[in-house]
CSV table of C-alpha atoms in Angstrom, one decimal:
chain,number,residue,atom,x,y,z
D,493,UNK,CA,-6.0,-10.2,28.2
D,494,UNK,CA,-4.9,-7.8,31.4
D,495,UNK,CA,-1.4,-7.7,29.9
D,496,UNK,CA,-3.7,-6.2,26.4
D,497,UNK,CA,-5.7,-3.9,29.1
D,498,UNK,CA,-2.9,-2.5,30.9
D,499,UNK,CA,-1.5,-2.3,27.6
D,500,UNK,CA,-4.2,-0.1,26.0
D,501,UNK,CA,-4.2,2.5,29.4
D,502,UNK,CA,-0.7,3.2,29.8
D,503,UNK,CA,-1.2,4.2,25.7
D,504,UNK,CA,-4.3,5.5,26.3
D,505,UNK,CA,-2.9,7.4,29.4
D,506,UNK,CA,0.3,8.4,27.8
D,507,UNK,CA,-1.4,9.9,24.6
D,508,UNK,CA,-4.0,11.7,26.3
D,509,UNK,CA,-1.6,14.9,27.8
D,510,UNK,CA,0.4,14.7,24.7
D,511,UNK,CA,0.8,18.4,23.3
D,512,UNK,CA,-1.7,17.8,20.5
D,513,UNK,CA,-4.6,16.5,22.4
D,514,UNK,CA,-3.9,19.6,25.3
D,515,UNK,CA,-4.3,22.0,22.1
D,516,UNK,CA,-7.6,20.3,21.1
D,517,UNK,CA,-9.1,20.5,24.3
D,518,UNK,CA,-8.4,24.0,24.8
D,519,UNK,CA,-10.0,24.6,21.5
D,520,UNK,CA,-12.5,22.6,23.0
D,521,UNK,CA,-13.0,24.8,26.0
D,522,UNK,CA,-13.4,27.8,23.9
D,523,UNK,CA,-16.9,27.8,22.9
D,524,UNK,CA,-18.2,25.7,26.1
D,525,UNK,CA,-16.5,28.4,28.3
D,526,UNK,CA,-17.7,31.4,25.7
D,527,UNK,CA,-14.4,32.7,25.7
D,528,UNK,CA,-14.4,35.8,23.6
D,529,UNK,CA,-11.9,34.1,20.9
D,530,UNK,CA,-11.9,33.5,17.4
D,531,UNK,CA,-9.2,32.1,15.5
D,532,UNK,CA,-8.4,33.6,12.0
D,533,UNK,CA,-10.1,32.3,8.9
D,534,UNK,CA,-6.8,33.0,7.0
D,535,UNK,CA,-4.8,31.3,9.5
D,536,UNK,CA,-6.7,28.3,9.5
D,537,UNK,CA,-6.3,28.4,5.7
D,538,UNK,CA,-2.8,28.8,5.9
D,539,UNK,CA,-2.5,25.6,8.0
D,540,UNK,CA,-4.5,23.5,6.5
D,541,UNK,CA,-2.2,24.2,2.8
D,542,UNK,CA,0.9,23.8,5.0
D,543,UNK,CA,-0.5,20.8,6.4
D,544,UNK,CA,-1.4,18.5,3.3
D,545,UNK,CA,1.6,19.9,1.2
D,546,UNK,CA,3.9,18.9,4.3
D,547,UNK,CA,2.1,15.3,4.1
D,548,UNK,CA,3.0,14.8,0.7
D,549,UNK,CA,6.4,16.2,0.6
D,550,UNK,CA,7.0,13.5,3.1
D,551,UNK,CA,5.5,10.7,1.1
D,552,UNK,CA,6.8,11.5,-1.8
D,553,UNK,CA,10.2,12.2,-0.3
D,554,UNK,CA,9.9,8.3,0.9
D,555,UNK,CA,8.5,7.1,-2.5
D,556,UNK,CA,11.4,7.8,-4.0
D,557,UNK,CA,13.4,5.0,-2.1
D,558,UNK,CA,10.9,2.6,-2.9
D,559,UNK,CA,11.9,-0.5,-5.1
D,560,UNK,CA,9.5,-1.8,-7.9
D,561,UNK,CA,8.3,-4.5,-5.8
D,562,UNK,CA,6.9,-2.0,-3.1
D,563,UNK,CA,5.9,0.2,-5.5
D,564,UNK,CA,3.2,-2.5,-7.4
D,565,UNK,CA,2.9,-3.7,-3.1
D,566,UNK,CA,1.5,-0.1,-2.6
D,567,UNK,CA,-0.7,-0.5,-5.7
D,568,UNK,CA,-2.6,-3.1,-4.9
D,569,UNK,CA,-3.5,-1.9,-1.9
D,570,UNK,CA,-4.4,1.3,-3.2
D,571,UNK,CA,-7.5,0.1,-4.8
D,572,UNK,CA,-8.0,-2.7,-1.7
D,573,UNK,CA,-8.4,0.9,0.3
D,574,UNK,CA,-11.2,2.4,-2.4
D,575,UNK,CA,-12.9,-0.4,-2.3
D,576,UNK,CA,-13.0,-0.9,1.0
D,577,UNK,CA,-14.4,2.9,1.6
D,578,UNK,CA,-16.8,2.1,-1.0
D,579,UNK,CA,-18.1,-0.5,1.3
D,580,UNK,CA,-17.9,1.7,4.2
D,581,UNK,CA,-20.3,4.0,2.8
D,582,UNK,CA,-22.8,1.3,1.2
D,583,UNK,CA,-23.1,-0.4,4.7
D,584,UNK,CA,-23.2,3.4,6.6
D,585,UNK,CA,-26.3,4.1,4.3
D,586,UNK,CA,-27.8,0.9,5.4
D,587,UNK,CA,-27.2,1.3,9.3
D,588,UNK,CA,-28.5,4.9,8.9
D,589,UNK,CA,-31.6,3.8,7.1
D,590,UNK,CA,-32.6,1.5,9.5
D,591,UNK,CA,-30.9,2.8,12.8
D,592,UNK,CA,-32.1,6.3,12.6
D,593,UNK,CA,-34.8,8.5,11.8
D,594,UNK,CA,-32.9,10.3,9.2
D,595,UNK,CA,-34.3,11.1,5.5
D,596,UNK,CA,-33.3,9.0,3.4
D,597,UNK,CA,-31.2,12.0,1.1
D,598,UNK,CA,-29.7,12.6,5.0
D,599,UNK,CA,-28.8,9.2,5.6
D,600,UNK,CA,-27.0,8.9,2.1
D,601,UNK,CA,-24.9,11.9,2.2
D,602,UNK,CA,-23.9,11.1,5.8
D,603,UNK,CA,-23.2,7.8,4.3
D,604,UNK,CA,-20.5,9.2,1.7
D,605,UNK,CA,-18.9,11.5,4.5
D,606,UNK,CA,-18.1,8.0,6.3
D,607,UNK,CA,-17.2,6.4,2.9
D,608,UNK,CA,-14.6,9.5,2.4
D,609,UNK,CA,-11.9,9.9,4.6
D,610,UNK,CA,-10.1,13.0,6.8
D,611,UNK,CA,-6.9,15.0,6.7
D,612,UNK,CA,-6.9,16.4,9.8
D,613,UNK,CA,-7.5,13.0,11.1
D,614,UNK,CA,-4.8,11.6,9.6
D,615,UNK,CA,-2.3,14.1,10.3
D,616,UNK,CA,-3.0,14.1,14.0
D,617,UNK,CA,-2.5,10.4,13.8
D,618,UNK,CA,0.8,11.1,11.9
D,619,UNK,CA,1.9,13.2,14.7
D,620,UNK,CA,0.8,10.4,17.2
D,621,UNK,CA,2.7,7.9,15.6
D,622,UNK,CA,5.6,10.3,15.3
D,623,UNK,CA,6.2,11.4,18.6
D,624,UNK,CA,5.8,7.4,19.8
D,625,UNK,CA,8.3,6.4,17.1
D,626,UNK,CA,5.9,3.9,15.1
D,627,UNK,CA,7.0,3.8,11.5
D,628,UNK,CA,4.5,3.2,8.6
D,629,UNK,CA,4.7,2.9,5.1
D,630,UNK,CA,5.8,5.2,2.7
D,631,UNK,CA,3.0,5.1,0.0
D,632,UNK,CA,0.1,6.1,2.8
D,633,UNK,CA,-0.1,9.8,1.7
D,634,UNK,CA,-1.3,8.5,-1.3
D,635,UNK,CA,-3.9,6.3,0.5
D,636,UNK,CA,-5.1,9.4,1.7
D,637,UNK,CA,-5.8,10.9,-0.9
D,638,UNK,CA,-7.5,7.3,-3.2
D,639,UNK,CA,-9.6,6.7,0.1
D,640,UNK,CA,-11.3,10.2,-0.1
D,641,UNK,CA,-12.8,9.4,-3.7
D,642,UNK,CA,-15.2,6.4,-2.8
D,643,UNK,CA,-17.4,8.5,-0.3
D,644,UNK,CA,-18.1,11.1,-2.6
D,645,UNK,CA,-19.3,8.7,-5.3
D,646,UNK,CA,-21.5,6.6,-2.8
D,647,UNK,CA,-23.0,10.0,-1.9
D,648,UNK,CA,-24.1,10.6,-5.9
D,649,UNK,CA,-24.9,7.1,-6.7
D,650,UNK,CA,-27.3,6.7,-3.9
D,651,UNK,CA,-28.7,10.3,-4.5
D,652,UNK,CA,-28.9,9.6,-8.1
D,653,UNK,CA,-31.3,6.3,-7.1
D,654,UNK,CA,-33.4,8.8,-4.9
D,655,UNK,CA,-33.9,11.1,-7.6
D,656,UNK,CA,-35.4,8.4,-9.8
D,657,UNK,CA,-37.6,6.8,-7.1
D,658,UNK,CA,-39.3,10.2,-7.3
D,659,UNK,CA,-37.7,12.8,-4.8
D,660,UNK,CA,-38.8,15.9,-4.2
D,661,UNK,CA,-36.9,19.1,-5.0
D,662,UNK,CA,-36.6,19.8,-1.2
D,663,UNK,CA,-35.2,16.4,-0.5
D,664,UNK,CA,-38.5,14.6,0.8
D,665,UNK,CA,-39.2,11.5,-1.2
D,666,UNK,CA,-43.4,10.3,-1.4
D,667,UNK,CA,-43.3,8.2,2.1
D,668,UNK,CA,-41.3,11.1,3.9
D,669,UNK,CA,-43.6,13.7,5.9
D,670,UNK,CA,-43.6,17.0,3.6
D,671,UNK,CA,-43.1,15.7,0.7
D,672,UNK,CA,-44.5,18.4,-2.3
D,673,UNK,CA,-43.9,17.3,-5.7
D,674,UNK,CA,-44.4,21.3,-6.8
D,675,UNK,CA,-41.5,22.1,-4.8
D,676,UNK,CA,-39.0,24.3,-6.1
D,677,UNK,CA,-35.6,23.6,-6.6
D,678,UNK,CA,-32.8,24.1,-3.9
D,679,UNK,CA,-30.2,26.4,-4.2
D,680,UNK,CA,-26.7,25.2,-4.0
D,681,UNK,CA,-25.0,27.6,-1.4
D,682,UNK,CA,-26.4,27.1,1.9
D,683,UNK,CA,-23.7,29.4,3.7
D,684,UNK,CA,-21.7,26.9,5.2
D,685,UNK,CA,-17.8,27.7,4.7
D,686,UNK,CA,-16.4,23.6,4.5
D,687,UNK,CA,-16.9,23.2,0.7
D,688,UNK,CA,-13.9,24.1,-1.3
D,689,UNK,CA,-11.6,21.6,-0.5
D,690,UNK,CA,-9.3,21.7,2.6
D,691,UNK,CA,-9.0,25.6,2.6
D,692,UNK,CA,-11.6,27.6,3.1
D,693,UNK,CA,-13.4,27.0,6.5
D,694,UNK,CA,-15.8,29.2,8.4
D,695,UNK,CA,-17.2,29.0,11.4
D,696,UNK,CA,-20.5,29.7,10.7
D,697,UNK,CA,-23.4,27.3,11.2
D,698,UNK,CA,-26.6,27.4,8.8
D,699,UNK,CA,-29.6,26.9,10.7
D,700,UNK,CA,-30.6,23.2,11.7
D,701,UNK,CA,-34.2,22.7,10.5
D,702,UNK,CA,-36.4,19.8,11.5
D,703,UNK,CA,-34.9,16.5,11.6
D,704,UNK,CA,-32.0,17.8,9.1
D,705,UNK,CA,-34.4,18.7,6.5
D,706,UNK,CA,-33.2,21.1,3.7
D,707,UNK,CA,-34.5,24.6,4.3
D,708,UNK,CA,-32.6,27.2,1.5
D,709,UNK,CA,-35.7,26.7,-1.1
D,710,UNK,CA,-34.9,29.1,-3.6
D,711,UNK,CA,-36.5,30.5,-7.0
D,712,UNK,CA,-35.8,28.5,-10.1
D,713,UNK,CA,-36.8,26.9,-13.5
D,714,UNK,CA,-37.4,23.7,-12.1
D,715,UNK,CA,-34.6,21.8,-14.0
D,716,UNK,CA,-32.1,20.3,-11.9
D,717,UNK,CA,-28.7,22.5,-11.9
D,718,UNK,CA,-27.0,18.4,-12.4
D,719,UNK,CA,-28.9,15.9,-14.6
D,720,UNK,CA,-27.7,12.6,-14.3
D,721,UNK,CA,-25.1,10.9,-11.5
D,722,UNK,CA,-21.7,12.7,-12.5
D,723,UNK,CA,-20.7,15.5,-15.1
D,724,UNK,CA,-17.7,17.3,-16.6
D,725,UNK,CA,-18.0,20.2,-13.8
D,726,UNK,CA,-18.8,17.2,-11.0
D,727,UNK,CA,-15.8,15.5,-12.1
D,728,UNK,CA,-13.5,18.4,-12.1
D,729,UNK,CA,-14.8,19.0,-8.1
D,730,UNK,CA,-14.2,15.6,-7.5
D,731,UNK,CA,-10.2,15.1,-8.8
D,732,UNK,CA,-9.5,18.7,-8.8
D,733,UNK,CA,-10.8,20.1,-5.5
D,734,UNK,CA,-8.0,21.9,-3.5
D,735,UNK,CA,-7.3,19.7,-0.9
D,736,UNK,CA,-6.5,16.8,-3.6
D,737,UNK,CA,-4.5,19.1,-5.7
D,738,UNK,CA,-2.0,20.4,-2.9
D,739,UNK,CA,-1.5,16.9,-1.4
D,740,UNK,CA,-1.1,15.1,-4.6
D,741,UNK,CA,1.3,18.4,-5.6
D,742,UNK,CA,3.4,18.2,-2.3
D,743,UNK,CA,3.7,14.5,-3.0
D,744,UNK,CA,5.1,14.7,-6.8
D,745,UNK,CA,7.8,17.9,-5.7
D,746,UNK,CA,8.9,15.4,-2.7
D,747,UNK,CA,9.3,12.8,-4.6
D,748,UNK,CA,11.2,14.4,-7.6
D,749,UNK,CA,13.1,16.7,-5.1
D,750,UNK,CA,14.4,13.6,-3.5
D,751,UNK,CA,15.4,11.8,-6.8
D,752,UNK,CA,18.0,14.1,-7.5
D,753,UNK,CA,19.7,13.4,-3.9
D,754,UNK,CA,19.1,14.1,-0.4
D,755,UNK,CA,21.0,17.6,-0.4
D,756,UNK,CA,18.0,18.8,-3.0
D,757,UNK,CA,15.2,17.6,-0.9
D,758,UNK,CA,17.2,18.4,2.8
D,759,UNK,CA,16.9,22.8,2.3
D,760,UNK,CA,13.2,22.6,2.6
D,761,UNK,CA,13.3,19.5,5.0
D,762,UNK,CA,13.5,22.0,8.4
D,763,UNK,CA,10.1,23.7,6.8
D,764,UNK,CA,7.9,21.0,5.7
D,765,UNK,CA,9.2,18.5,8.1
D,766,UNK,CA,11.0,20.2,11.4
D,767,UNK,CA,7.6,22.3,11.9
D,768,UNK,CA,4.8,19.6,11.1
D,769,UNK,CA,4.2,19.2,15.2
D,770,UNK,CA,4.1,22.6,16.1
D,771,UNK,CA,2.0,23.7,13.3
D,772,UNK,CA,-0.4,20.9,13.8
D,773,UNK,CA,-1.3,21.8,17.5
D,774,UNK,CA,-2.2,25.1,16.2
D,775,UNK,CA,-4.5,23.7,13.2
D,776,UNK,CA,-6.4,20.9,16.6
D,777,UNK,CA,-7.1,24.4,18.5
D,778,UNK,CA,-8.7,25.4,15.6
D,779,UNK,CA,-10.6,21.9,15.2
D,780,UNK,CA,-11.6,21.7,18.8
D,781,UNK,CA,-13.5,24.8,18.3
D,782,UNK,CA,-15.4,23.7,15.2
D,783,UNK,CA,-15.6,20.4,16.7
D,784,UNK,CA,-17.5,22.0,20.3
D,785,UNK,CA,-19.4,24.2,18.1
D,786,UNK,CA,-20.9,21.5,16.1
D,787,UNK,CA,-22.2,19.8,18.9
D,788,UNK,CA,-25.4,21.3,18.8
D,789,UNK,CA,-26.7,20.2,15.4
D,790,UNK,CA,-26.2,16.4,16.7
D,791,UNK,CA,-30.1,16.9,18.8
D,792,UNK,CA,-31.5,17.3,15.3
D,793,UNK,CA,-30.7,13.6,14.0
D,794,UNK,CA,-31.5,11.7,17.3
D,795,UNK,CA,-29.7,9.7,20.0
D,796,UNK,CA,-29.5,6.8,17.2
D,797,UNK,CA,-27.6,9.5,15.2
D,798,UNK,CA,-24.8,10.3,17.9
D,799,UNK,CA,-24.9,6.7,18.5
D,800,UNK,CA,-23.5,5.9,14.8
D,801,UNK,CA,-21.2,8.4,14.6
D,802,UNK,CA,-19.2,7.2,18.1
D,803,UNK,CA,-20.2,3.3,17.2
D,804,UNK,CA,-19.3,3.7,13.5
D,805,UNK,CA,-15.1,4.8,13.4
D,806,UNK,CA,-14.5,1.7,16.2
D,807,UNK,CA,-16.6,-0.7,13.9
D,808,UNK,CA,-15.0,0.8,10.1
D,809,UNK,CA,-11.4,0.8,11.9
D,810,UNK,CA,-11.9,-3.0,13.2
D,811,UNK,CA,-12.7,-3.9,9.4
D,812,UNK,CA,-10.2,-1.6,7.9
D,813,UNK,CA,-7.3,-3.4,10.1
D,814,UNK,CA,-9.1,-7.2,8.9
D,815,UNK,CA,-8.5,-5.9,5.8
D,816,UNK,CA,-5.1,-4.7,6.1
D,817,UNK,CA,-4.1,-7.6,7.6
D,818,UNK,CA,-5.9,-10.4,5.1
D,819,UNK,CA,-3.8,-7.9,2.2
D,820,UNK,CA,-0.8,-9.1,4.4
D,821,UNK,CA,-1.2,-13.0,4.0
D,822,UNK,CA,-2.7,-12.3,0.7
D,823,UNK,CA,1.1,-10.9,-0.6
D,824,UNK,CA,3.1,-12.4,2.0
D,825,UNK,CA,4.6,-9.3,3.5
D,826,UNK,CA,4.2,-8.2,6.6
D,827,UNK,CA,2.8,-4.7,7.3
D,828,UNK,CA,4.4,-1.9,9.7
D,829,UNK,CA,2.5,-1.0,13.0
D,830,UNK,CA,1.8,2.4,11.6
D,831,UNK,CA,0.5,1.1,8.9
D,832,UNK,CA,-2.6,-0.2,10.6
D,833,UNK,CA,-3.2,2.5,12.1
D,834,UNK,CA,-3.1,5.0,9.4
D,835,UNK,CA,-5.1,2.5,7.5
D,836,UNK,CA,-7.6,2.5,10.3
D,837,UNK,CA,-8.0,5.9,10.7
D,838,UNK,CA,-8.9,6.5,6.8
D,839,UNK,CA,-11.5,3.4,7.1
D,840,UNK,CA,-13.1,5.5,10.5
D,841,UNK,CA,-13.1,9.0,9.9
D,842,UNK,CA,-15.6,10.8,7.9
D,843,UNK,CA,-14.8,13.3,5.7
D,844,UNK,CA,-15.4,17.3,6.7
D,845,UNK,CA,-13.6,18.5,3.5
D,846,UNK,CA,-14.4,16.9,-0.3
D,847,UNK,CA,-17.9,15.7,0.8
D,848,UNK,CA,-18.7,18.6,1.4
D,849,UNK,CA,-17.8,20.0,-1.3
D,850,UNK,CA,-19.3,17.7,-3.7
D,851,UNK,CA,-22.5,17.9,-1.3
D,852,UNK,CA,-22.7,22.0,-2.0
D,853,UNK,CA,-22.5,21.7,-5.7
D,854,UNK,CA,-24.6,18.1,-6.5
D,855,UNK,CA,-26.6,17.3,-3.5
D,856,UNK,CA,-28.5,20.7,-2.5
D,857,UNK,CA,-31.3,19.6,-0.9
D,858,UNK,CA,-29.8,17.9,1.4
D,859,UNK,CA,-29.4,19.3,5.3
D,860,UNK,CA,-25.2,21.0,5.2
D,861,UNK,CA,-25.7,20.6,9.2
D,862,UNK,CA,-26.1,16.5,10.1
D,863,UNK,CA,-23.3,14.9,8.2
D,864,UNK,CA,-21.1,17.5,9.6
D,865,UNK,CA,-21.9,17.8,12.9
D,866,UNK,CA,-21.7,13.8,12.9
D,867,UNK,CA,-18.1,13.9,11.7
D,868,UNK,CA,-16.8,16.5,13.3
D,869,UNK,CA,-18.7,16.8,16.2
D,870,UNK,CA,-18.2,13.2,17.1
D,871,UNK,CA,-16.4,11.2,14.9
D,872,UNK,CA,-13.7,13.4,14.7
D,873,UNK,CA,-13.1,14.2,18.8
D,874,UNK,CA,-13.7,10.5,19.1
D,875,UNK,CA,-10.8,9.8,16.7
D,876,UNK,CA,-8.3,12.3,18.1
D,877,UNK,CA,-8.5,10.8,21.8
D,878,UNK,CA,-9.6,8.1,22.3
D,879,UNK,CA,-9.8,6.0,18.8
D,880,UNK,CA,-6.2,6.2,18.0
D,881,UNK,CA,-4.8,4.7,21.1
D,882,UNK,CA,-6.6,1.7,20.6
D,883,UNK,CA,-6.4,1.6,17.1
D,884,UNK,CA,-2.6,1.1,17.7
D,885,UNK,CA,-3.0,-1.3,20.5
D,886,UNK,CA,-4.6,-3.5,18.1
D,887,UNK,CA,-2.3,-3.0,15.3
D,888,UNK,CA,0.1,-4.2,17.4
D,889,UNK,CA,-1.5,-7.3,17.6
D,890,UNK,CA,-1.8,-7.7,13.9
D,891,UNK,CA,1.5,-6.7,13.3
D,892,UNK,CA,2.5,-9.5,15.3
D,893,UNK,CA,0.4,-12.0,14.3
D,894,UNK,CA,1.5,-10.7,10.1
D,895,UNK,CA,5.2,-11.5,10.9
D,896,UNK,CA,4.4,-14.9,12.7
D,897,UNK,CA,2.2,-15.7,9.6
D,898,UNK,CA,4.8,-14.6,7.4
């Protein structure tokens, strides 16, 4: 156990001043010093396409040497990964419902950001693993982008329920304090900027109401916008939104570029590949500021609430990594280090991005502050400093223990 301990610091200690942390805490620093600064809308935009194409090219550069037996490998745990985030948002819904004070439309759409995962989580982990030369499997990028699905389809299902136990069109259901079953209908845009996939963020706040209760009521017919769980336009949001598009479209040109030889795929390797460090320090400025900013909206949900959202990634990441490894007896095969980790980090972050997204144009009456203040407030900052480092010390246990077994 002290050799695990010292272990854990000298990672711990050794990740902490790496160039990508330093960038997140002076992003950090910016709003909690009011420092007059405010980083361009369009350069975040440009960074966040850069980023998930860059992801992809690399996956799909490293599909391409896979054999058939890694490739059906990666497919079964594909949909091991979407099921396990389904069950990361089911129990999130349940904690939240009993642990906090939360309405219960609150608690469910918090519930699918958890059951959703994060980009920027996942690259800064990439980076992370990177600069400590930890390899991981190719077919991850793909993970990414399967484990992002099952939040946003908790988040209708359980919304769906609510609206046939009798919700109100604010959000309140008959137990709930200001419930009003002549309320209007919400209107879907509530002014925050995180809801067309991975481009397109803003920093500016809506108002925190209450205990996260809805407050855009606008005039209407009465008839909900969405009847039923899921539809044609929902669907198209869900598969189609733009983060999903560019990362599954960087990782078909990698992988195609690469199939026709290493020169084809080498020209654009100094871009996408050469510049992924640099570029990402600049997109965790950017994130420190939302992340600081965001802080504020967490008084609205409670102590329990902040509780959940530093408790939860260490408890999803444990389970993700049991998992992981349980897939690695299952097959026989032993798993990479990195590949734990990365695993990890898609079962504990929370989503910031597609949720969001699908929240804006399904779930209206729900609050657009709690869930994200909760994942990127928290969650996220947890992730990036502190949750990585010991998601890889105990990978490297696992990883140890899967070759033994194996």
């Amino acid at each position: 156990m002290p050799d695990i301990i010292l272990s854990f610091w000298e990672n711990f200690r050794h990740n902490l001043f790496k160039p990508l942390l330093l960038f997140f805490y002076m992003g950090f620093l910016v709003p909690a010093l009011k420092v007059p600064f405010e980083f361009p809308v369009q350069l975040y935009q440009g960074l966040t396409i850069f980023l998930l194409v860059a992801i992809g090219w690399k996956g799909g550069e490293e599909l391409a040497s896979l054999s058939g037996a890694e490739l059906r490998q990666a497919l079964g745990f594909m949909v091991l990964g979407f099921i396990t985030n389904f069950i990361i948002g089911i129990v999130a819904y349940q904690v939240l419902r009993k642990g906090t004070k939360l309405r219960r439309i609150d608690a469910a759409t918090v519930a699918g950001y958890y059951g959703s995962d994060s980009a920027g989580t996942y690259a800064t982990c990439v980076g992370v693993l990177s600069a400590v030369g930890i390899s991981y499997a190719a077919y991850m990028p793909v993970m990414l982008a399967i484990m992002e699905i099952p939040g946003c389809l908790v988040a209708l299902f359980l919304v769906s329920r609510l609206r046939q136990q009798g919700m109100d069109a604010l959000g309140h259901m008959p137990d709930e304090a200001g419930y009003d079953p002549r309320a209007r209908r919400m209107g879907t845009d509530h002014g925050h900027g995180h809801g067309q996939g991975e481009p397109g963020h803003s920093h500016a706040a809506p108002p925190a109401s209450g205990a996260g209760h809805a407050s855009h009521a606008t005039a209407g017919n009465g008839k909900r916008e969405l009847s039923g769980f899921i539809n044609w336009k929902l669907l198209h949001e869900l598969f189609f939104n733009q983060g999903l598009y560019l990362l599954f479209g960087g990782i078909i040109i990698g992988f195609l570029s690469r199939l026709q030889g290493e020169k084809v795929s080498a020209v654009d390797d100094p871009l996408f590949i050469n510049l992924f460090q640099g570029l990402l320090c600049l997109f965790l400025l950017e994130m420190g500021i939302t992340a600081c900013q965001r802080l504020k909206d967490l008084k609205t949900g409670g102590w329990q609430f902040v509780a959940f959202a530093i408790i939860a990634p260490n408890v999803f990441a444990t389970f993700g990594m049991a998992v992981a490894h349980g897939y690695s007896l299952a097959i026989g095969q032993p798993l990479e280090e990195g590949t734990y980790v990365l695993f990890a980090v898609l079962c504990a972050a929370a989503s910031y991005i597609a949720v969001p997204a699908i929240q804006r144009l399904a779930i209206p009456e729900a609050s657009p502050t709690l869930p994200l203040a909760a994942s990127l407030g928290c969650t996220f900052s947890y992730n990036v400093t502190i949750g990585i480092p010991v998601y890889i010390e105990i990978a490297k246990v696992l990883a140890k223990l899967g070759g033994e077994a194996v």
